Coordinates of C-alpha atoms in Angstrom, one line a residue:
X1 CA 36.9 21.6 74.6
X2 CA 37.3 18.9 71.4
X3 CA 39.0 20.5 68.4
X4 CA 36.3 20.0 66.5
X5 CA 34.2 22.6 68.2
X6 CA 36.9 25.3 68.2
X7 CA 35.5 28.4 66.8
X8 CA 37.6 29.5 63.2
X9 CA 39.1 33.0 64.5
X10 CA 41.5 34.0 61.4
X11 CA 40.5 34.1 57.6
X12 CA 43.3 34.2 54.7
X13 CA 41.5 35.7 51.6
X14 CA 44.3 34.9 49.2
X15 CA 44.8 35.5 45.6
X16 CA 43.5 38.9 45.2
X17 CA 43.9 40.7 41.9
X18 CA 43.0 44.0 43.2
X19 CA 42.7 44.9 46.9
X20 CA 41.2 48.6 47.4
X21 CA 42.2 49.4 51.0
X22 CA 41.5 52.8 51.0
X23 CA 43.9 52.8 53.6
X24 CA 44.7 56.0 55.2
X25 CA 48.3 55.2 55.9
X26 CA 48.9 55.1 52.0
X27 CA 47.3 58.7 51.5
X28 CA 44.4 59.6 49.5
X29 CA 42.8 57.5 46.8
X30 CA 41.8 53.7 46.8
X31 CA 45.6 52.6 47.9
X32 CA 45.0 49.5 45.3
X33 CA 47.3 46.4 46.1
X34 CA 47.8 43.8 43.3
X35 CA 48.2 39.9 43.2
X36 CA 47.3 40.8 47.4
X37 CA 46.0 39.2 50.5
X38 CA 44.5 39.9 53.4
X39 CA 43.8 38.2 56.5
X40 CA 40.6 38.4 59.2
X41 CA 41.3 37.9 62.5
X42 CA 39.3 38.2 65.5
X43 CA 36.7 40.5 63.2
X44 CA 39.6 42.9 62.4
X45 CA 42.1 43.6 59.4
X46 CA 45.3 41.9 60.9
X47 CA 47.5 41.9 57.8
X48 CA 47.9 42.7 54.0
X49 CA 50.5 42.4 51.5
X50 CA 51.4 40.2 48.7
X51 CA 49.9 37.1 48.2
X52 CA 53.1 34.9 48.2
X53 CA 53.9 36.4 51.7
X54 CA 50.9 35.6 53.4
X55 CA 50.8 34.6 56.9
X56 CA 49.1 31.0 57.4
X57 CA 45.7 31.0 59.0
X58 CA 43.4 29.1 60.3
X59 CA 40.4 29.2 56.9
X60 CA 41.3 30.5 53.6
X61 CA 39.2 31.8 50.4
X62 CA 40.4 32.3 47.7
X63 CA 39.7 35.2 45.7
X64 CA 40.7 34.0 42.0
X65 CA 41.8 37.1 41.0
X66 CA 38.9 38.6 41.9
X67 CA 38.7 42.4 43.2
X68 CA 38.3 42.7 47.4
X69 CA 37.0 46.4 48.6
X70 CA 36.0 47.7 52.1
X71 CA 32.3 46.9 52.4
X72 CA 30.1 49.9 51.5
X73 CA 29.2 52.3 54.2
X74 CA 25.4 53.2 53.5
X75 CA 25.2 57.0 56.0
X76 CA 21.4 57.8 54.5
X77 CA 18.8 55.1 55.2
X78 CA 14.9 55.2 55.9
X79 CA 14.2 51.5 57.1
X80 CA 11.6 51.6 60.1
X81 CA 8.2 51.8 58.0
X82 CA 5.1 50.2 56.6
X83 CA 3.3 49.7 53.4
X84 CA 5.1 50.9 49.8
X85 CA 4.4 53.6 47.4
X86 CA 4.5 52.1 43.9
X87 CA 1.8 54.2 42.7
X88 CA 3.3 57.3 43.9
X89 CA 6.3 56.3 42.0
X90 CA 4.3 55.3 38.4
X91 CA 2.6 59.2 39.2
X92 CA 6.0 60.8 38.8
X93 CA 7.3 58.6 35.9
X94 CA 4.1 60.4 34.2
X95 CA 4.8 63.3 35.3
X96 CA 4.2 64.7 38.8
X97 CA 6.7 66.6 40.6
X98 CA 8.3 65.0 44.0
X99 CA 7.4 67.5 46.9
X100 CA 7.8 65.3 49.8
X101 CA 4.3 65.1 50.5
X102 CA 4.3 61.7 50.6
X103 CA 6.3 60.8 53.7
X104 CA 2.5 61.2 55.5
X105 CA 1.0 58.2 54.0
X106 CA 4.1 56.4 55.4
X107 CA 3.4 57.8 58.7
X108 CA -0.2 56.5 58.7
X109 CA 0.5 52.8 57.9
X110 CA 3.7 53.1 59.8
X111 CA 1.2 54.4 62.7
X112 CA -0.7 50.9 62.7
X113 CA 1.5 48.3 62.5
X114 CA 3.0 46.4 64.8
X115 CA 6.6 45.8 66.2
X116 CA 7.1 42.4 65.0
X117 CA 5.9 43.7 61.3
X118 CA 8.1 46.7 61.4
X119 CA 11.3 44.6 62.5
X120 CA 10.6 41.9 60.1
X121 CA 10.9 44.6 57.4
X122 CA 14.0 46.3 58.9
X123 CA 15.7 43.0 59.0
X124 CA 15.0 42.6 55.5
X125 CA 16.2 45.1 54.1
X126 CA 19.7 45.0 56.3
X127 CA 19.7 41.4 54.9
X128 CA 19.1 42.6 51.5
X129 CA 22.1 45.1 51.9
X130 CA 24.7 42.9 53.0
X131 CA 24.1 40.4 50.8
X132 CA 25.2 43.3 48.2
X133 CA 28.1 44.1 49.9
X134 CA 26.8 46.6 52.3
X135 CA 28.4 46.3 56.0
X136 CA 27.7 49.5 57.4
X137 CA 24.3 51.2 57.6
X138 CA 22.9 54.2 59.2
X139 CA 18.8 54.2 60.2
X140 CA 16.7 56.8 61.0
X141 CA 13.4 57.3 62.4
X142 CA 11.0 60.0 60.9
X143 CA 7.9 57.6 60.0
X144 CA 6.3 58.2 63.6
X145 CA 6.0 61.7 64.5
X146 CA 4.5 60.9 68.1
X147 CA 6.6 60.5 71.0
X148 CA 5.8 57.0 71.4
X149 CA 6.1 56.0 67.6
X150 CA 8.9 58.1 67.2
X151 CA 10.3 56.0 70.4
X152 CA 9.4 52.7 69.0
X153 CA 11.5 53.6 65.4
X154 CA 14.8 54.3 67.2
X155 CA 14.7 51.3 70.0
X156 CA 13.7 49.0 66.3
X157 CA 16.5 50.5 64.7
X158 CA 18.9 50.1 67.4
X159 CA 18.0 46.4 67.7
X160 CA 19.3 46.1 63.9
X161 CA 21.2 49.3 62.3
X162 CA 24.9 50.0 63.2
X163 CA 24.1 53.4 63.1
X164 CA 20.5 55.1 64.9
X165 CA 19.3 58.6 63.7
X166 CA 16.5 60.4 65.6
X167 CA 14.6 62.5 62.9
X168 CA 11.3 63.1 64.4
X169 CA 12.2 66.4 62.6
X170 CA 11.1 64.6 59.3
X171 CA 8.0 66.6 58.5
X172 CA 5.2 68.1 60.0
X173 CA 2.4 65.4 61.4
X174 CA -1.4 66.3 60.0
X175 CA -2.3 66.8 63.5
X176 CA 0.1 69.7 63.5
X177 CA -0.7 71.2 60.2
X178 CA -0.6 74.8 60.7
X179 CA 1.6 74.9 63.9
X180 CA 5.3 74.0 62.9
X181 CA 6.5 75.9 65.4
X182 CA 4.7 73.6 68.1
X183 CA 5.7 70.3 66.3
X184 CA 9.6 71.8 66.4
X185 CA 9.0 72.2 70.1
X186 CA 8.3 68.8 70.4
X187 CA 10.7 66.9 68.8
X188 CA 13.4 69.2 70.0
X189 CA 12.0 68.5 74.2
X190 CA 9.3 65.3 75.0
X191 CA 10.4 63.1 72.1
X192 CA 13.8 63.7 72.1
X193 CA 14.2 62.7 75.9
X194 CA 12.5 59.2 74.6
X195 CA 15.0 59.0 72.0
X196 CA 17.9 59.9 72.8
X197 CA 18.5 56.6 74.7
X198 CA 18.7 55.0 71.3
X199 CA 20.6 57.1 69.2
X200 CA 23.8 58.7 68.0
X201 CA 22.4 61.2 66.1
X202 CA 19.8 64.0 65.4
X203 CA 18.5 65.0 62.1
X204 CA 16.4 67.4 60.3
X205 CA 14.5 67.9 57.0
X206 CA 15.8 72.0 56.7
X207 CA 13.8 72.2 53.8
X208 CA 10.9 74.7 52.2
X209 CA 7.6 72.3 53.5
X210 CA 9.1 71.2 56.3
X211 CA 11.2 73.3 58.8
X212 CA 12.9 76.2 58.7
X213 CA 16.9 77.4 59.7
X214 CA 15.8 78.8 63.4
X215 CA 13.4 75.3 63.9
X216 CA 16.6 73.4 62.9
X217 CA 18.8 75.1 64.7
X218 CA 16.6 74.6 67.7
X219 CA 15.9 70.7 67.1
X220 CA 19.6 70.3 66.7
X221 CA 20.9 72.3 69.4
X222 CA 18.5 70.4 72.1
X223 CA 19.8 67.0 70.2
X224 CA 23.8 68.2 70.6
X225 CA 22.5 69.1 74.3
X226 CA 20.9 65.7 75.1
X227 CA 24.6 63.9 73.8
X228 CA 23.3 63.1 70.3
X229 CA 25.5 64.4 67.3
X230 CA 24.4 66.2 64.0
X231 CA 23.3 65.6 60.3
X232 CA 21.0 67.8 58.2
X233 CA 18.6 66.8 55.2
X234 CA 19.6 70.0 53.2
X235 CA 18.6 71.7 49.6
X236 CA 16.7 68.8 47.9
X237 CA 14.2 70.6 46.7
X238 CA 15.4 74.1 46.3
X239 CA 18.5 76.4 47.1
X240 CA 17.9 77.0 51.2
X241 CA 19.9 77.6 54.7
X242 CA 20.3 73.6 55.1
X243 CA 23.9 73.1 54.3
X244 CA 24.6 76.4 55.9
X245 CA 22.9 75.2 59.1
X246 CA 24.6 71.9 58.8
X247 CA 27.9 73.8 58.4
X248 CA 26.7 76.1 61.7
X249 CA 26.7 73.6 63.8
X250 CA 29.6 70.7 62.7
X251 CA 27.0 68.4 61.3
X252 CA 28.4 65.1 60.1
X253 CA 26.9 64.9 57.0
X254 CA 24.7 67.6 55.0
X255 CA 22.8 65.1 53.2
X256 CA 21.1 65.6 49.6
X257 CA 23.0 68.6 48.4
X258 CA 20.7 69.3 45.2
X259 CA 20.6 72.6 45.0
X260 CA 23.6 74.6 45.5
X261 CA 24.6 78.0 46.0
X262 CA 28.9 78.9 45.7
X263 CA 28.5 80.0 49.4
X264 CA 27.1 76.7 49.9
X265 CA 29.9 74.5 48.2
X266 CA 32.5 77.0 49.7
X267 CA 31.0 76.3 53.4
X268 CA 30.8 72.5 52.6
X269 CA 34.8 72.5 51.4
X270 CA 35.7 74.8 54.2
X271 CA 34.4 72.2 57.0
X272 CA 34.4 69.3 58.4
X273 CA 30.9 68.8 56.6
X274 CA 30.6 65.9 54.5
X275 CA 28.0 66.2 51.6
X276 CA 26.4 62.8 51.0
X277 CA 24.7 62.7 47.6
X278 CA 21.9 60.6 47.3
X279 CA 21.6 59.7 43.3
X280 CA 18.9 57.1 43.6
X281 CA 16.2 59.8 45.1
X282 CA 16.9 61.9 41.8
X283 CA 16.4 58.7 39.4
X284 CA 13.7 57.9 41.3
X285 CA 12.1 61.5 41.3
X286 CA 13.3 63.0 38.4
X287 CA 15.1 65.7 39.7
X288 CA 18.5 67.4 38.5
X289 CA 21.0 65.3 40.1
X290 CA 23.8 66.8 42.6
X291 CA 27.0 68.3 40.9
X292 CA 29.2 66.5 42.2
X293 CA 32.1 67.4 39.9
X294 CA 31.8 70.8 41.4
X295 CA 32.2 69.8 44.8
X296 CA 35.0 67.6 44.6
X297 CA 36.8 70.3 42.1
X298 CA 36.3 72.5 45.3
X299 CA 37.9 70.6 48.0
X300 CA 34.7 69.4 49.8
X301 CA 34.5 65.5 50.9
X302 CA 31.4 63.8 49.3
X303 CA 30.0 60.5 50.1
X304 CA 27.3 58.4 48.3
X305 CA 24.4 56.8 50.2
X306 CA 21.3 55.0 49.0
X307 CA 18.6 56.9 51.3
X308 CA 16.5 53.6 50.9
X309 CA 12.8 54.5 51.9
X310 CA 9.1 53.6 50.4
X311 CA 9.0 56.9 48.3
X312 CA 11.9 58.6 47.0
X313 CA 14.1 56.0 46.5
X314 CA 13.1 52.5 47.5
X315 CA 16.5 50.8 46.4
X316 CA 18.9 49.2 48.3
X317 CA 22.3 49.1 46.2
X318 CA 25.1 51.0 46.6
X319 CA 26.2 49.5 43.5
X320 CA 23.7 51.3 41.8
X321 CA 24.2 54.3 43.2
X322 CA 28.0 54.4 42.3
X323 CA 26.9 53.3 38.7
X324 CA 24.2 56.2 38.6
X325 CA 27.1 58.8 40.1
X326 CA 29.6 57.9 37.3
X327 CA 27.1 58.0 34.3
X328 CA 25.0 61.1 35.2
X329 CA 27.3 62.9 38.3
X330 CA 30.7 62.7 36.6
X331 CA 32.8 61.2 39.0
X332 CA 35.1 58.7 38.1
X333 CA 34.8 55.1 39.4
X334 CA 37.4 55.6 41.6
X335 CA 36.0 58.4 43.4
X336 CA 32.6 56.8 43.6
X337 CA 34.1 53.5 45.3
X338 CA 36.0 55.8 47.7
X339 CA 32.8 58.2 48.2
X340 CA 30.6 54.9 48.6
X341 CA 32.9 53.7 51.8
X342 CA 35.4 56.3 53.1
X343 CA 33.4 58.7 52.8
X344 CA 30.2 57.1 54.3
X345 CA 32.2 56.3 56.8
X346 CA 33.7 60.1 56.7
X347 CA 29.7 61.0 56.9
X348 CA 29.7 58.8 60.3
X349 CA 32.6 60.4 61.9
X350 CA 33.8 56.7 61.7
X351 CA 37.3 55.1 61.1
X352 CA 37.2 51.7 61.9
X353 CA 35.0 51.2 58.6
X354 CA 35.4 52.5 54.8
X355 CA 39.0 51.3 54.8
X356 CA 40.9 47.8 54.9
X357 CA 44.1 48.8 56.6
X358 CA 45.4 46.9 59.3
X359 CA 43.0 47.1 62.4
X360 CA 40.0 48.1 60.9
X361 CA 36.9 46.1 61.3
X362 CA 36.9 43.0 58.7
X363 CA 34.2 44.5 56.3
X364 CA 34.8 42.5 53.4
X365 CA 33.4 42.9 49.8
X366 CA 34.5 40.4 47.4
X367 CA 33.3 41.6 43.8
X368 CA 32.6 39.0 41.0
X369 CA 34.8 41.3 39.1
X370 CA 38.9 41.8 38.3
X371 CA 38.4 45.6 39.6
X372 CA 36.2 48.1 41.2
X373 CA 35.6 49.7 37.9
X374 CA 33.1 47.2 36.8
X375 CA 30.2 48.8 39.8
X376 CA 30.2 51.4 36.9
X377 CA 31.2 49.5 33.7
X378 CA 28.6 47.2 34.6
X379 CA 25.5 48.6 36.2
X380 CA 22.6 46.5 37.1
X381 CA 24.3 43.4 37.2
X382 CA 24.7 41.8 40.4
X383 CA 28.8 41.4 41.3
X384 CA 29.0 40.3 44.4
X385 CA 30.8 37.1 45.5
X386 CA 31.5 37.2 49.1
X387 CA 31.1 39.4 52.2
X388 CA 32.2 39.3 55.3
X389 CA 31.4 41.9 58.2
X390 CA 33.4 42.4 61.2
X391 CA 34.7 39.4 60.4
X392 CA 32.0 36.9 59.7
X393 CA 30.6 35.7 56.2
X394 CA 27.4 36.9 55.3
X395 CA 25.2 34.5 54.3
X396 CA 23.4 34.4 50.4
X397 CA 20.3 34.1 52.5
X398 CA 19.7 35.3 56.0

């Protein structure tokens, strides 16, 4: 084969002014490396150290002092729908209260549209993550709740999302209304044998409206049954048996955490439950946001997560949401950066992501920035310079 069509497999990233590995080998915290480099090879982390010992490779970037994280690992997304809900969003900023109700108009122009619409708007949004420095995201059904649309959201999702959620446990369908208890039935036998094919993991919405502890337990059960693994939407709305479900049955993740009791927060720190706080569904819905002071104080592992969808939150940037969790959930920048990859990647059960030591998958975040401070010192500006995931470079437009 002529040299000139050789593929580039190694990529020094040289003269980096702060390198947050989060490496696991250094212990906890960002385990920052100054004046640093790091080299891709073969879509992996194969070294880091100090820039002046840096092994030669075959493409180099150079960092100019610039700060280098592990991309962000996004555990709470709702990509696979149709349509928008602007007005819904202009009724709360006047003054309605969020109840959720609003998932069903998603589920009716979801219902209609075609394939090739819904995976043009999954890849844009994936797209629109990266370029922001997200490498990792998680995607869950929900806007279907048939067997075949619910079928149709996971194989979409698959062709696109590193991570597939079945949640046809999302809310009950109008053609249900009245009989939860059926619907439950359903999504935990018929339309989970469809989905399971295309997932890792089962979710439910263990909330007041939606379903209760026993129809969770039941949905999540038949789900660990059919290979799948667990995660709970638990206590947006009010104080309920979500996290304590979630806890039950060594979910992953126990995702919203709103409203918490001290049994709750003592179960979470107790377990190998991560709480994932969503901050963008309480800017965008006006609620009290999560406390998570008080859950880090207690020992419990928290991670950060966009929960991108057409009503609560339609945002896509994790920066934001580590901006948003410093200002208003009083964790310090540090502990947002960590919560915003290691522990998304805690909330996937995952540990070739979140962190930059050696081995791990080349997720690359380059900030236009001299540390990871500035996500928070700087909110609403854009910040990022490069990414690269597993190895390749994103592209500013894909």
């Amino acid at each position: 084969m002529p040299r000139e069509t050789l593929a580039r497999v190694s990529t020094v990233i040289t003269n980096i002014g702060e390198l947050v590995t989060n490496d696991p080998a250094t212990g906890t915290g960002l385990g920052i490396l100054r004046d640093a480099a790091l080299v891709i090879e073969d879509g992996k982390v194969a070294w880091t150290g100090p820039a002046a010992d840096a092994p030669a490779a075959d493409a180099s970037f150079d960092a100019a002092g610039r700060a280098v994280l592990p991309g962000f690992v996004d555990s709470h997304a709702h990509l696979v729908f149709a349509g928008e809900r602007a007005e819904e969003f202009a009724a709360r900023m006047s003054g309605q209260k969020y109840d959720g109700g609003g998932i069903r108009t998603t589920v009716e122009r979801t219902r209609v549209a075609s394939d090739d619409d819904l995976r043009a708007n999954v890849r844009r949004l994936i797209g629109e993550m990266a370029r922001q420095g997200t490498t990792t995201v998680e995607c869950k059904s929900g806007y279907g709740l048939t067997v075949e649309q619910e079928e149709r959201a996971v194989r979409i999702a698959a062709e696109f999302a590193d991570e597939v959620t079945y949640l046809g446990a999302h809310v009950v369908p109008a053609e249900y209304k009245g009989d939860t208890a059926g619907y439950a039935r359903l999504a935990a036998t018929d339309m989970l044998a469809v989905c399971a094919p295309h997932a890792r993991w089962v979710d439910v919405f263990c909330e007041r409206g939606a379903f209760d502890a026993d129809q969770a337990r039941e949905i999540l059960r038949a789900g660990i049954a059919a290979g799948l693994r667990p995660r709970v939407h638990a206590n947006q709305l009010t104080e309920g048996p979500g996290v304590q479900v979630a806890v039950e049955v060594d979910a992953a993740s126990a995702d919203h955490c709103t409203f918490l009791s001290d049994a709750d927060v003592d179960a979470l720190a107790s377990s190998r439950t991560v709480a994932t706080l969503l901050p963008g569904v309480e800017f965008s819905t006006r609620q009290p946001y999560p406390d998570a002071r008080r859950l880090l104080d207690a020992g419990a592992t928290v991670a950060l997560a966009c929960d991108c969808n057409p009503g609560s939150c339609y945002s896509s940037s994790m920066a934001f949401c580590v901006a948003v969790a410093v200002r208003d959930m009083h964790m310090t920048p540090a502990e947002a950066v960590w919560s915003a990859t290691a522990g998304g990647a805690r909330a996937l059960r995952r540990t070739d992501v979140g962190h930059l030591g050696v081995g791990a998958r080349a997720d690359v975040h380059v900030l236009d920035a001299p540390s990871h401070i500035h996500l928070a010192y700087r909110p609403g500006v854009p910040q990022t310079a490069a990414v690269w995931k597993a190895g390749r470079r994103v592209e500013p437009r894909s």
